[in-house]
CSV table of C-alpha atoms and ligand atoms in Angstrom, one decimal:
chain,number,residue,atom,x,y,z
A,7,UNK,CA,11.8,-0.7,-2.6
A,8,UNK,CA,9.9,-3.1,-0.2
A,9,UNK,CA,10.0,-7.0,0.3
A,10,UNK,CA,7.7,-7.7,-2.8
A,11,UNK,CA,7.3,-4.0,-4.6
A,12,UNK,CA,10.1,-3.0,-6.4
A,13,UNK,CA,9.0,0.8,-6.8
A,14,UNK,CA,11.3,3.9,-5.3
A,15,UNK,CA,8.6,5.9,-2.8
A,16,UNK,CA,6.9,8.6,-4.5
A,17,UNK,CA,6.1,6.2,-7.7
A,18,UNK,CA,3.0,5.3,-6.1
A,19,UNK,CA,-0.1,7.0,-6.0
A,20,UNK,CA,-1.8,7.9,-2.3
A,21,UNK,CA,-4.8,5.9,-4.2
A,22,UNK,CA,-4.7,2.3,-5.3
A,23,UNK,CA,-7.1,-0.3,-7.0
A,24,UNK,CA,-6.6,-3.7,-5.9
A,25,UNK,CA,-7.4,-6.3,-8.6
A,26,UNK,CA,-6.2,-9.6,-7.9
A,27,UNK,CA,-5.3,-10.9,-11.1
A,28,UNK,CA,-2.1,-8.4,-12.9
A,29,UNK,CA,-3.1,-8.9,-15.8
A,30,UNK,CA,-6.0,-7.4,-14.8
A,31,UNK,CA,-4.1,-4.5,-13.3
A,32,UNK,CA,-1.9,-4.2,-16.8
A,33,UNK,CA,-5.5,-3.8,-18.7
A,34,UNK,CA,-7.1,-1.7,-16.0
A,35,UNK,CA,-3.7,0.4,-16.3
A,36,UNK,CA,-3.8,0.3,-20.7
A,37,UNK,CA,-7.2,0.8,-21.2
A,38,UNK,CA,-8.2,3.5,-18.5
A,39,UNK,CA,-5.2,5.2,-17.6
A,40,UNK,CA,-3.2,8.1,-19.4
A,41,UNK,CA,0.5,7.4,-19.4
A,42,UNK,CA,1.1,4.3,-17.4
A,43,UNK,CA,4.4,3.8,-15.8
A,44,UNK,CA,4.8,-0.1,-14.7
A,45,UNK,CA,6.5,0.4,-11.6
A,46,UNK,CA,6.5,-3.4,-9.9
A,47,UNK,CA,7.4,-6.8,-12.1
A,48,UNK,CA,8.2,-8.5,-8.4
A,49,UNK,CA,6.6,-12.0,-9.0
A,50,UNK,CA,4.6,-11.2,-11.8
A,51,UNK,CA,2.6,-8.9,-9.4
A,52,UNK,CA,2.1,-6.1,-12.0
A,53,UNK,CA,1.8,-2.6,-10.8
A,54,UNK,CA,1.1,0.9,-12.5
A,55,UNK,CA,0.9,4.0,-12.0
A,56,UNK,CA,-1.1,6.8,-14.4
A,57,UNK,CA,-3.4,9.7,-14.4
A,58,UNK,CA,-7.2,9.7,-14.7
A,59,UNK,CA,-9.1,12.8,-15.4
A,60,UNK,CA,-5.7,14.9,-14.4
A,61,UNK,CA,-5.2,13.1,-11.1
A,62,UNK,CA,-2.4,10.3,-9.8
A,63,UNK,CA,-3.8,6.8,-9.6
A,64,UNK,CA,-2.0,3.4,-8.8
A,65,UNK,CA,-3.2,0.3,-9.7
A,66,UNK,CA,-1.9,-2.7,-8.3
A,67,UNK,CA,-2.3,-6.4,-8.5
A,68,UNK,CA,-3.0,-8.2,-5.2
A,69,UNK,CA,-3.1,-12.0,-6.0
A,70,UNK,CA,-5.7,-14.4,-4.5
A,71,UNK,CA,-6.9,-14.7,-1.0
A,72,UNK,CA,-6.0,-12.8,2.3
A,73,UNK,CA,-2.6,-13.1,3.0
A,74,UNK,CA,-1.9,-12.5,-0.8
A,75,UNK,CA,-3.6,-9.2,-0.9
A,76,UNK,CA,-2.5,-8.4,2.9
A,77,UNK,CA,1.3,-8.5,1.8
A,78,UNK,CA,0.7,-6.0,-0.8
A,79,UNK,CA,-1.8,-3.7,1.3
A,80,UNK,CA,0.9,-3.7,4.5
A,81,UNK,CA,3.3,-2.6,1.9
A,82,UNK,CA,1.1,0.0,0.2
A,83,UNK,CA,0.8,1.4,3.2
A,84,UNK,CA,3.4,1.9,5.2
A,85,UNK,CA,6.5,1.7,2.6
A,86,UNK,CA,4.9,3.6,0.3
A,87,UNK,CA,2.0,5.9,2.0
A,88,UNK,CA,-0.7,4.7,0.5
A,89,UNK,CA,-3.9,6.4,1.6
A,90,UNK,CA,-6.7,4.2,-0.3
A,91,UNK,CA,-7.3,1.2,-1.0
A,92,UNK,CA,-10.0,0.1,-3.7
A,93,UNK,CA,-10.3,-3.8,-4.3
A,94,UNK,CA,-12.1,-4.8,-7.7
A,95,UNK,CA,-12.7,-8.1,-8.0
A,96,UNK,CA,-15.2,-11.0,-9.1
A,97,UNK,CA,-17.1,-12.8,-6.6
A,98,UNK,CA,-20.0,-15.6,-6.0
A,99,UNK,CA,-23.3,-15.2,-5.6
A,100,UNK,CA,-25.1,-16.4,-2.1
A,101,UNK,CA,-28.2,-14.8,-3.6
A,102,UNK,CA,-31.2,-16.3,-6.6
A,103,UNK,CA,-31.9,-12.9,-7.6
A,104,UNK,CA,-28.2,-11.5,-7.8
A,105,UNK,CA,-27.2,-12.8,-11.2
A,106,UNK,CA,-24.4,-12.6,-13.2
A,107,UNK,CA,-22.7,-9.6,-13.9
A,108,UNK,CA,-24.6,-7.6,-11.2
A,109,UNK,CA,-22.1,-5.1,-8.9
A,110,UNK,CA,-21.7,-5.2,-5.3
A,111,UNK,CA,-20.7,-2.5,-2.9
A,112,UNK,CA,-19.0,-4.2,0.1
A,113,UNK,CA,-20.7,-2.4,3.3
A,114,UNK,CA,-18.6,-5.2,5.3
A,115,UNK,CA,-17.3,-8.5,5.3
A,116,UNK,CA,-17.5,-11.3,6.9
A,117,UNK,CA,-14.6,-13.8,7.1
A,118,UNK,CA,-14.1,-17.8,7.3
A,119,UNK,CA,-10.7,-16.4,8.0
A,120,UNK,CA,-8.9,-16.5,11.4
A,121,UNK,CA,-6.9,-13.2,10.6
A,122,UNK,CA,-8.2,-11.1,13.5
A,123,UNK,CA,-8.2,-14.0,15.9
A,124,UNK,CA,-5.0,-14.4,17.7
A,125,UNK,CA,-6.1,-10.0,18.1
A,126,UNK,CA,-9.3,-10.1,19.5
A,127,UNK,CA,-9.4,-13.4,20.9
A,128,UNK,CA,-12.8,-14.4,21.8
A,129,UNK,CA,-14.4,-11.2,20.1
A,130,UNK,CA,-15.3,-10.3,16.6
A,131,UNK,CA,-14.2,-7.5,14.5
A,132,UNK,CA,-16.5,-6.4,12.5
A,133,UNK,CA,-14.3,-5.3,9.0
A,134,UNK,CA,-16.2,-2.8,7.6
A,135,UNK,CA,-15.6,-0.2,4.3
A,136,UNK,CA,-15.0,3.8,4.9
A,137,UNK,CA,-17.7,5.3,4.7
A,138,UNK,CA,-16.2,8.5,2.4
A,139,UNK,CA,-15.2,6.1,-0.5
A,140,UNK,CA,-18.8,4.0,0.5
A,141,UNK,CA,-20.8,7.0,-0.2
A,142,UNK,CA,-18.9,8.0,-2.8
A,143,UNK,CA,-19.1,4.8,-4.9
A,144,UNK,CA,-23.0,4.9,-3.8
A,145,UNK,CA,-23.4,8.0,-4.9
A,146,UNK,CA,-21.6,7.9,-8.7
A,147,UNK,CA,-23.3,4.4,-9.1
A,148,UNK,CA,-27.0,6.2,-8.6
A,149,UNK,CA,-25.7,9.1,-10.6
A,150,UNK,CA,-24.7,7.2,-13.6
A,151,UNK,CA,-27.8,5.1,-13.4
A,152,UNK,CA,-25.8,1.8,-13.2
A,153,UNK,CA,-27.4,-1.0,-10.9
A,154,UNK,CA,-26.2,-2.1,-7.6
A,155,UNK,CA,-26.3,-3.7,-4.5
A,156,UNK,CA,-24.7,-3.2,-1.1
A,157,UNK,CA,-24.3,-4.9,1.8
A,158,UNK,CA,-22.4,-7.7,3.9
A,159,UNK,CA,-20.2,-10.3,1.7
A,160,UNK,CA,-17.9,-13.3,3.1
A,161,UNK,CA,-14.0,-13.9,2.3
A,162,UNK,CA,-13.6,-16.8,2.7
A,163,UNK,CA,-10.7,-19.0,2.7
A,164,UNK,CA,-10.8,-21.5,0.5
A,165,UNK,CA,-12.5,-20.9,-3.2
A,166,UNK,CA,-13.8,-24.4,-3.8
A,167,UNK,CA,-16.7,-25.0,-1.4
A,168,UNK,CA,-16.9,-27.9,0.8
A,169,UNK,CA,-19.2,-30.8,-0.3
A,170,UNK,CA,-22.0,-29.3,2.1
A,171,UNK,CA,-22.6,-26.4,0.5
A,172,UNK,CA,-22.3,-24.6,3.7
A,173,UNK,CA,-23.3,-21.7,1.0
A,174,UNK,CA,-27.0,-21.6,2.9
A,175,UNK,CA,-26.1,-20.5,6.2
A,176,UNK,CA,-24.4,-17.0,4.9
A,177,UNK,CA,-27.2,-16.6,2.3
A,178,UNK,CA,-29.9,-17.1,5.0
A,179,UNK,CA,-28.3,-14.3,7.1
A,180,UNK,CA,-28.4,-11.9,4.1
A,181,UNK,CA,-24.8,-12.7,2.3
A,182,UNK,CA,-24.6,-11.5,-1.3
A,183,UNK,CA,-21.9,-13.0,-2.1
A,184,UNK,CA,-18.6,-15.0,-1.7
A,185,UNK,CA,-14.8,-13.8,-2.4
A,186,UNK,CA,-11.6,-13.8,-0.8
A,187,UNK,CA,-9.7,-10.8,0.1
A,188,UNK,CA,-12.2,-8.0,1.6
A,189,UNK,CA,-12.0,-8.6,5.3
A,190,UNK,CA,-8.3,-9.0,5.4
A,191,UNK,CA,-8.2,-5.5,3.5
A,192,UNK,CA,-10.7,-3.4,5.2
A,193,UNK,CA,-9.5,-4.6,8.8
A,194,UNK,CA,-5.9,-3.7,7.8
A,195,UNK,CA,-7.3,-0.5,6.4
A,196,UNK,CA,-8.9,-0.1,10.0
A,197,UNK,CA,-5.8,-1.2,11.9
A,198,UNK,CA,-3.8,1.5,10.1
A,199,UNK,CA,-6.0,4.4,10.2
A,200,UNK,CA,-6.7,4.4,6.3
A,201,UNK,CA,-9.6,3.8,4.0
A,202,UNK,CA,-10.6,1.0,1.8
A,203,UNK,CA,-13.9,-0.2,-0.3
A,204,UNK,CA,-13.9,-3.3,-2.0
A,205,UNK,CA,-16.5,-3.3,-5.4
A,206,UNK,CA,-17.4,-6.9,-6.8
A,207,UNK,CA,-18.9,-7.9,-9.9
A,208,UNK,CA,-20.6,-11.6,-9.8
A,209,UNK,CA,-18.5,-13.9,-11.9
A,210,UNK,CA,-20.9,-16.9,-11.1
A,211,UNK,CA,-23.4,-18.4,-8.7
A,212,UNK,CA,-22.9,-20.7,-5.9
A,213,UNK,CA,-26.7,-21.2,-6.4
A,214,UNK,CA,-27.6,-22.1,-10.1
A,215,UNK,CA,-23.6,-22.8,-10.5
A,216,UNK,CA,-23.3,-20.6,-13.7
A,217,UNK,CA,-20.6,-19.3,-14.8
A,218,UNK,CA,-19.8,-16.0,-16.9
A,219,UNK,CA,-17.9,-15.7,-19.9
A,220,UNK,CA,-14.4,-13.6,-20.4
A,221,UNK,CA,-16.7,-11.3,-22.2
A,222,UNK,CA,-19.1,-11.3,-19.7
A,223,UNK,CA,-16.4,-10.2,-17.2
A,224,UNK,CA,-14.7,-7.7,-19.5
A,225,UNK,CA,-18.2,-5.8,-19.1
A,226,UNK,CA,-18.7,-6.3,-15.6
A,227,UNK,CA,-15.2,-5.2,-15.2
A,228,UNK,CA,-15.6,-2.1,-17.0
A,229,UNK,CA,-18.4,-0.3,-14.8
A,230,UNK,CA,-16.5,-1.5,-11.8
A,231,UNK,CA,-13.1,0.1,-12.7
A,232,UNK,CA,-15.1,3.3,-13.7
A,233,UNK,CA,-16.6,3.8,-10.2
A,234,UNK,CA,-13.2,3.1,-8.3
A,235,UNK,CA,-11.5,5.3,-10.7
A,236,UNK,CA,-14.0,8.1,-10.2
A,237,UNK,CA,-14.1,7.7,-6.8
A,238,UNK,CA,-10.5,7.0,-5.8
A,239,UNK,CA,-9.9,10.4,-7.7
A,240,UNK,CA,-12.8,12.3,-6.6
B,25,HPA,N1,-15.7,-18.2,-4.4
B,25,HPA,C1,-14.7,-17.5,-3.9
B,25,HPA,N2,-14.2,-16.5,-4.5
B,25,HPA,C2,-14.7,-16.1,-5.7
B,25,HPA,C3,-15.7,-16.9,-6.3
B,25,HPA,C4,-16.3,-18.0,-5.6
B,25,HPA,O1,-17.2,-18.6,-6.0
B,25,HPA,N3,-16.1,-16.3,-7.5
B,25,HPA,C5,-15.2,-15.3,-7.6
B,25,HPA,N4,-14.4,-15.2,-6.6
């Protein structure tokens, strides 16, 4: 057991998908995985593991924000060997013509947060995804003809924007959207020598300030889950 999982090692898969919400982990786990085992009930922070298409596959909750998701990533890691990490979650759009629903393949992240500071001081990290589960997720999206985009998103700190809508600076620079976890995960990935790919689906739009239904999500969620899944066993 570590601090916040309470599975015994070798109950984990060497591949994990990260949503942040467990109950989102508990459907992901029901509805796509054969023979789920919950192995964590730490917190509430649901955590199975299951086969898909013959292979081992963990799926984990990670809660909201940076150091949520980091607790569970350092933990993943080094108490349980965990090779891959694959965050699906819901994000904002930065862009007008990324809409509701659309995926996004994180390429990198940028960060309003000050994780990598007190590291690199006056320098930035750059947190970027591996390329292997990149391409990969790149590749089965093409191949199944499902839509995407990829490219640089921010995690930011705080979900509710600030009255400025500081929104327009990242979206200038080519932002597609907002969430809150991917840089914390892909520069602990880095810092521990394994891989990790964060896929988004737009839940609503900094812009036109629409939301999307559960249904809406459900959907969203589904092509999402199919790719990490495909790729996090391929
Ligand atoms: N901001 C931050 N995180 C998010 C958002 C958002 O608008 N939507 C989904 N995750």
């Amino acid at each position: 057991m570590s601090m916040h999982i309470g599975a015994e090692k070798g109950e984990i898969a060497e591949t994990v998908l990260l949503p942040g919400d467990p109950l989102r982990a508990k459907w992901i786990a029901e509805t796509f995985l054969k023979d789920p085992v919950c192995y964590n009930q730490i917190r509430g922070m649901l955590g199975y593991t299951g086969s898909f298409k013959g292979k081992q596959i963990s799926v984990q909750g990670s809660g909201m924000g940076i150091p949520s998701s980091l607790i569970y990533c350092f933990e993943l890691i080094n108490n349980y060997d965990v090779k891959k990490l694959i965050r699906v979650g819901t994000a904002g759009s930065y862009q007008k013509d990324l809409s509701l629903g659309d995926l996004v393949i994180a390429m990198a992240a940028s960060t309003t947060s000050g994780i990598n500071n007190s590291i690199f001081q006056t320098a930035h990290y750059a947190p970027t995804a591996s390329f292997d589960l990149f391409h990969k997720a790149v590749s089965y999206a093409e191949q199944n003809g499902m839509e995407f985009r990829a490219g640089n998103v921010l995690s930011a700190d705080e979900f509710y924007d600030d009255p400025d809508d500081l929104y327009h600076l990242w979206s200038r620079y080519g932002v597609l959207c907002v969430e809150m976890e991917t840089a914390g995960i892909y520069s602990m990935a880095a810092r521990h020598n394994v891989e990790a790919l964060s896929i988004l689906t737009i839940s609503d739009s900094l812009i036109t300030k629409v939301r999307s239904t559960p249904e809406e999500r459900e959907t969203g969620f589904r092509e999402m889950v199919e790719i990490a899944l495909n790729v996090g066993t391929a």
